[in-house]
PDB file of C-alpha atoms in Angstrom:
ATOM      1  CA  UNK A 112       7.079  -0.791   1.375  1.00  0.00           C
ATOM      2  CA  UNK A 113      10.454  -0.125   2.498  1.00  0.00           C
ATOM      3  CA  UNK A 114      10.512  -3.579   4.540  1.00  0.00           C
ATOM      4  CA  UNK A 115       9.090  -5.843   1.618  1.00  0.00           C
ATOM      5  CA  UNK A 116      11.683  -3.760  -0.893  1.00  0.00           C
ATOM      6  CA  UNK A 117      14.517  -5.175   1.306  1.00  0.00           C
ATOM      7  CA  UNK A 118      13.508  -8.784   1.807  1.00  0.00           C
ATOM      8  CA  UNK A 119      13.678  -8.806  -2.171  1.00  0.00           C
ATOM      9  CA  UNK A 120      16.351  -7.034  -2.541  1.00  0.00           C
ATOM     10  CA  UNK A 121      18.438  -8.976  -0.030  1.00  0.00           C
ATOM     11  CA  UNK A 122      17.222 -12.175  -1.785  1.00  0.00           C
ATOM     12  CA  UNK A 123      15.163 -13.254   1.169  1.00  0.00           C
ATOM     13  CA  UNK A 124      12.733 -15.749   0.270  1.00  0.00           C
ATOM     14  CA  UNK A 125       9.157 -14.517   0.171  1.00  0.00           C
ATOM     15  CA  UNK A 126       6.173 -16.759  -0.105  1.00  0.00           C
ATOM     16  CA  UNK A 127       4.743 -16.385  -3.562  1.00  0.00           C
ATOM     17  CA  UNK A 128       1.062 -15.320  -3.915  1.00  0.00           C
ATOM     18  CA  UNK A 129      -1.268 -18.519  -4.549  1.00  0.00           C
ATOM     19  CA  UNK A 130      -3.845 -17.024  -6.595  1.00  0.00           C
ATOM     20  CA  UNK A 131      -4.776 -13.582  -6.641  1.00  0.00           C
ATOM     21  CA  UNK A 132      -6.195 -11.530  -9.173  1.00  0.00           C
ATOM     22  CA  UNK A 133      -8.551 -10.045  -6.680  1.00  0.00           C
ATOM     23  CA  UNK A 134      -5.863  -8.038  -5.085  1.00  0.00           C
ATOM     24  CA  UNK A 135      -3.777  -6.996  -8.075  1.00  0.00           C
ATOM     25  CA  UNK A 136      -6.559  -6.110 -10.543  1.00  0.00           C
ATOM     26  CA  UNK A 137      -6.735  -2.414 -11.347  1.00  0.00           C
ATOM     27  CA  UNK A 138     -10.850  -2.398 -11.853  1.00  0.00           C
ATOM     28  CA  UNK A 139     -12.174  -0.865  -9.157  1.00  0.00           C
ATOM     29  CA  UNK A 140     -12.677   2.960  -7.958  1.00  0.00           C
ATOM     30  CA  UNK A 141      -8.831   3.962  -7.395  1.00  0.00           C
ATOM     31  CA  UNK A 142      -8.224   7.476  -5.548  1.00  0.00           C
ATOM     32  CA  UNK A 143      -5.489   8.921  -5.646  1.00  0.00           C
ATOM     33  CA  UNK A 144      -4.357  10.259  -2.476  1.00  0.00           C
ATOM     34  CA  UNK A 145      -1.091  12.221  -3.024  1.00  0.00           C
ATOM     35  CA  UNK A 146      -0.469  15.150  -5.236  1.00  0.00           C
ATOM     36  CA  UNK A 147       2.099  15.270  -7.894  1.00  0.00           C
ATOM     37  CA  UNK A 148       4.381  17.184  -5.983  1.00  0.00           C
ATOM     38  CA  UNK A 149       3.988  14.717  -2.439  1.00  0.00           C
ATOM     39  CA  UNK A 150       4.482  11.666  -4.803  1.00  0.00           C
ATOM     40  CA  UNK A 151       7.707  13.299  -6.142  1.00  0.00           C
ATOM     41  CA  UNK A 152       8.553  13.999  -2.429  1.00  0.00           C
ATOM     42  CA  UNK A 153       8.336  10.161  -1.274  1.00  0.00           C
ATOM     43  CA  UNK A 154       9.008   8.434  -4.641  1.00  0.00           C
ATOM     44  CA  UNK A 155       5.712   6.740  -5.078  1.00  0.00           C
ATOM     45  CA  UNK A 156       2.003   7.378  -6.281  1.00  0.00           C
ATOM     46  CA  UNK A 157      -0.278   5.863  -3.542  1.00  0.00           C
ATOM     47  CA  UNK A 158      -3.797   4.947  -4.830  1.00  0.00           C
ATOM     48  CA  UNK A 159      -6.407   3.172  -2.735  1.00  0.00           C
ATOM     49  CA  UNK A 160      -9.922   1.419  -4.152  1.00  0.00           C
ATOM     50  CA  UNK A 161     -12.614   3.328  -3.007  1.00  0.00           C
ATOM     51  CA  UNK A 162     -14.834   0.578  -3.969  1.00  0.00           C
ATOM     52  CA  UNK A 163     -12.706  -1.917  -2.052  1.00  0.00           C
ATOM     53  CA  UNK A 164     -13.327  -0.524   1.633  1.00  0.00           C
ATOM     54  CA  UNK A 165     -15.408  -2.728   3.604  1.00  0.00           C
ATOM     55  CA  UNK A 166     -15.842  -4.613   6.881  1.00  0.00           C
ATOM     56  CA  UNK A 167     -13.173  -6.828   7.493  1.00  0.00           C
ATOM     57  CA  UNK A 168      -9.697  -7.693   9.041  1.00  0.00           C
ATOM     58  CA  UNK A 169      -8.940  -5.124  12.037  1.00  0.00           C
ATOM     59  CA  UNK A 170     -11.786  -3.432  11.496  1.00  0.00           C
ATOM     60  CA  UNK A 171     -11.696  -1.968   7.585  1.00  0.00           C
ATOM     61  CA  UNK A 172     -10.328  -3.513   5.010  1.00  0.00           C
ATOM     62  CA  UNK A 173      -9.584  -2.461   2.110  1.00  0.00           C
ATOM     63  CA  UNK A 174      -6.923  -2.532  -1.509  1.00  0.00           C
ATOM     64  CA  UNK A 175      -4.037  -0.192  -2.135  1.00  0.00           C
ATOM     65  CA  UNK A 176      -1.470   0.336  -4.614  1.00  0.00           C
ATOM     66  CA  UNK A 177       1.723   1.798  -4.160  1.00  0.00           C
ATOM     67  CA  UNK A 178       3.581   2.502  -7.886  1.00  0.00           C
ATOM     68  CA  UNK A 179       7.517   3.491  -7.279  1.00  0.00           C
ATOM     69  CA  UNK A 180       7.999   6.873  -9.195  1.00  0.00           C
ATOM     70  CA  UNK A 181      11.549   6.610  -8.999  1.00  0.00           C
ATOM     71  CA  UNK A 182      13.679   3.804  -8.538  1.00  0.00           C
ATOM     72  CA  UNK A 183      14.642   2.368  -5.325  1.00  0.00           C
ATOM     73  CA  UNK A 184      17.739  -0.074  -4.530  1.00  0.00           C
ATOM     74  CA  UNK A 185      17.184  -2.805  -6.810  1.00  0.00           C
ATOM     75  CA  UNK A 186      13.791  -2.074  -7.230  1.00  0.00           C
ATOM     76  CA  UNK A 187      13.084   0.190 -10.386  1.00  0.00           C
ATOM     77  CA  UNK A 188      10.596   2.962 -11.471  1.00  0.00           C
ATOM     78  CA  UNK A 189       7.012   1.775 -11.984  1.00  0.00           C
ATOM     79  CA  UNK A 190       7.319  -1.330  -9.735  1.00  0.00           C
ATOM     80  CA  UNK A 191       3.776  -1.662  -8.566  1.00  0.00           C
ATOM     81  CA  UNK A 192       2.760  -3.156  -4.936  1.00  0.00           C
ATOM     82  CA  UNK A 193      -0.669  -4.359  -4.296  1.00  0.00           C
ATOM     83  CA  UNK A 194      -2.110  -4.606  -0.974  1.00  0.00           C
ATOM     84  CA  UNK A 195      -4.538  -5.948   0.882  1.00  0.00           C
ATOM     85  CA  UNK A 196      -4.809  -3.974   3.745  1.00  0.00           C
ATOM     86  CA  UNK A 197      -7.036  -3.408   7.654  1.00  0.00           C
ATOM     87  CA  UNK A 198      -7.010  -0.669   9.967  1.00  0.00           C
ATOM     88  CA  UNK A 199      -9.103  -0.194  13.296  1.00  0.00           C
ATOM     89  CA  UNK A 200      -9.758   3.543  12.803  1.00  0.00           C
ATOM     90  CA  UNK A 201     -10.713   3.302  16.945  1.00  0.00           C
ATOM     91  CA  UNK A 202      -7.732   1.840  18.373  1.00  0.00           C
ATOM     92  CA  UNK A 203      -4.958   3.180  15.709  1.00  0.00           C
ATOM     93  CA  UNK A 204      -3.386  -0.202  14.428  1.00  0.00           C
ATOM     94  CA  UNK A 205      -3.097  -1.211  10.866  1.00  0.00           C
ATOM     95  CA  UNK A 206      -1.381  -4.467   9.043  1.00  0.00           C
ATOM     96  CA  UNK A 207      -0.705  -5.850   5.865  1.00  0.00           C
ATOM     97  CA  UNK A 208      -3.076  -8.887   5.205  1.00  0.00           C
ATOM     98  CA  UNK A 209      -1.621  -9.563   1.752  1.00  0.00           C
ATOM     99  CA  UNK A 210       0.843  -8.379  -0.375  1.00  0.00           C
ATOM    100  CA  UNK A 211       2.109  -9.228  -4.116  1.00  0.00           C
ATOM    101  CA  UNK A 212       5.162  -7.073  -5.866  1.00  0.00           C
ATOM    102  CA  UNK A 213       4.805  -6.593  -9.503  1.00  0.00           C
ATOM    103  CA  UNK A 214       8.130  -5.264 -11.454  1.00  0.00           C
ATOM    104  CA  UNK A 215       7.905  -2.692 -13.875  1.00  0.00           C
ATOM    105  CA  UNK A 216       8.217  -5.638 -17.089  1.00  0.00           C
ATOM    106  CA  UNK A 217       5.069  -7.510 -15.751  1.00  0.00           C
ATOM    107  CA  UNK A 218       6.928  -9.701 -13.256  1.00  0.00           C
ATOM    108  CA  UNK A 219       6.317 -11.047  -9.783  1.00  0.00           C
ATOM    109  CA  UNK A 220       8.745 -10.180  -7.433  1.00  0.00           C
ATOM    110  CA  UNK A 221       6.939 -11.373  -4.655  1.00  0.00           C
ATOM    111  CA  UNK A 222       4.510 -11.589  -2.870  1.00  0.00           C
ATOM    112  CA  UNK A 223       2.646 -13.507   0.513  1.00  0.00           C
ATOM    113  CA  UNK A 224      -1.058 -14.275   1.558  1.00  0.00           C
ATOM    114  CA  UNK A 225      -0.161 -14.269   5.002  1.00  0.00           C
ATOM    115  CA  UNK A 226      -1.682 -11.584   7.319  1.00  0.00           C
ATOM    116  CA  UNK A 227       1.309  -9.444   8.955  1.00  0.00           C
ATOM    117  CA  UNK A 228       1.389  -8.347  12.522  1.00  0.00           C
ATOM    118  CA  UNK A 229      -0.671  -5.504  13.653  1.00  0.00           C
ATOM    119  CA  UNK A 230       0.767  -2.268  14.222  1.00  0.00           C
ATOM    120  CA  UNK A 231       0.302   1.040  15.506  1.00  0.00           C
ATOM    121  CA  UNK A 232      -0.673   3.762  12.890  1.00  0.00           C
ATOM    122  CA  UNK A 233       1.912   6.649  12.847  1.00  0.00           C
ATOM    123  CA  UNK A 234      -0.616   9.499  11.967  1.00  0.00           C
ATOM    124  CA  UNK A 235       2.597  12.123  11.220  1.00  0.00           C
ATOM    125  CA  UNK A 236       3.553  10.117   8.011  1.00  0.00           C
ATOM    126  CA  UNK A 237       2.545   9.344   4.185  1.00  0.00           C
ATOM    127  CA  UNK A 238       1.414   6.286   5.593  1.00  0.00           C
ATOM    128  CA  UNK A 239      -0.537   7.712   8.144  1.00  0.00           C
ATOM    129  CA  UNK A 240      -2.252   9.650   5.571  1.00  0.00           C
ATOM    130  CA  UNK A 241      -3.647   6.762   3.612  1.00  0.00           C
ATOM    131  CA  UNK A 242      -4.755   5.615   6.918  1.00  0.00           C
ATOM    132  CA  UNK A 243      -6.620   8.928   7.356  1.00  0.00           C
ATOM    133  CA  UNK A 244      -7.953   8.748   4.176  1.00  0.00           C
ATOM    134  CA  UNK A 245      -9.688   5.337   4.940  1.00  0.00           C
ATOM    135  CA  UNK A 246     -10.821   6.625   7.962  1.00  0.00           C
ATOM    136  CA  UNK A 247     -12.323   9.721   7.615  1.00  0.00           C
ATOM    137  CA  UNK A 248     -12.146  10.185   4.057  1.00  0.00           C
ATOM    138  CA  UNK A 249     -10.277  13.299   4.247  1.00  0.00           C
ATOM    139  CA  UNK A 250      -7.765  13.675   0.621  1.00  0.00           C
ATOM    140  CA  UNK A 251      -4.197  15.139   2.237  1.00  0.00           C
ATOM    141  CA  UNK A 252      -3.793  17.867  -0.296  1.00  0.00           C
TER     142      UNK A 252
END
């Protein structure tokens, strides 16, 4: 998140989302993964569809959303991410498939349909949680 906040913030052109109402749709079965007090912690409320996990990209695929609780840079309070994400829960590695940035007034920020590069899942962070989550289905609480 921190990555894709920069890019817009420094006004680096990101490609915009061709069509995607798939990924940012809020239907689904979203859990929460974070407590109040973690998302205070880290600034954001990290949700991921339930329904959404499947087969797919690395291994798993499956939809998060990342909604800033605080505001970051340029970036303010209740900007929502949605992502498309895989993980291969064997070998530890995890990328962004697709991503689109929503501001908090309704507006795309950005966005790209283009599968990142892999990379290795670092199981001592919030993100590694999520991963965990996906993986095991085990809530960090």
């Amino acid at each position: 998140m921190r990555r894709i906040a920069a890019l817009v913030m420094a006004g680096i052109p990101v490609a915009a989302m061709a069509a995607a109402p798939v990924l940012t749709t809020t239907s689904g079965s979203w859990v929460r993964v974070f407590t109040q007090e973690v998302e205070t912690a880290v600034g954001r409320s990290v949700r991921v569809d339930a329904a959404s996990m499947k087969a797919g990209g690395l291994g798993r695929s499956f939809r998060e959303l990342d909604v800033l609780t605080k505001n970051r840079g340029a970036l303010p309070r209740g900007t929502m991410q949605f992502m498309l994400r895989s993980v291969n829960c064997a070998t530890g590695t995890t990328r962004v498939e697709q991503w689109q940035m929503i501001g908090a007034n309704g507006a795309t920020l950005g966005g790209s349909a283009t599968p990142g590069t892999a990379q290795r899942v670092r199981w001592d962070n919030e993100d590694g949680l999520v991963i965990r989550y996906v993986c095991q289905g085990i809530l960090p609480r």
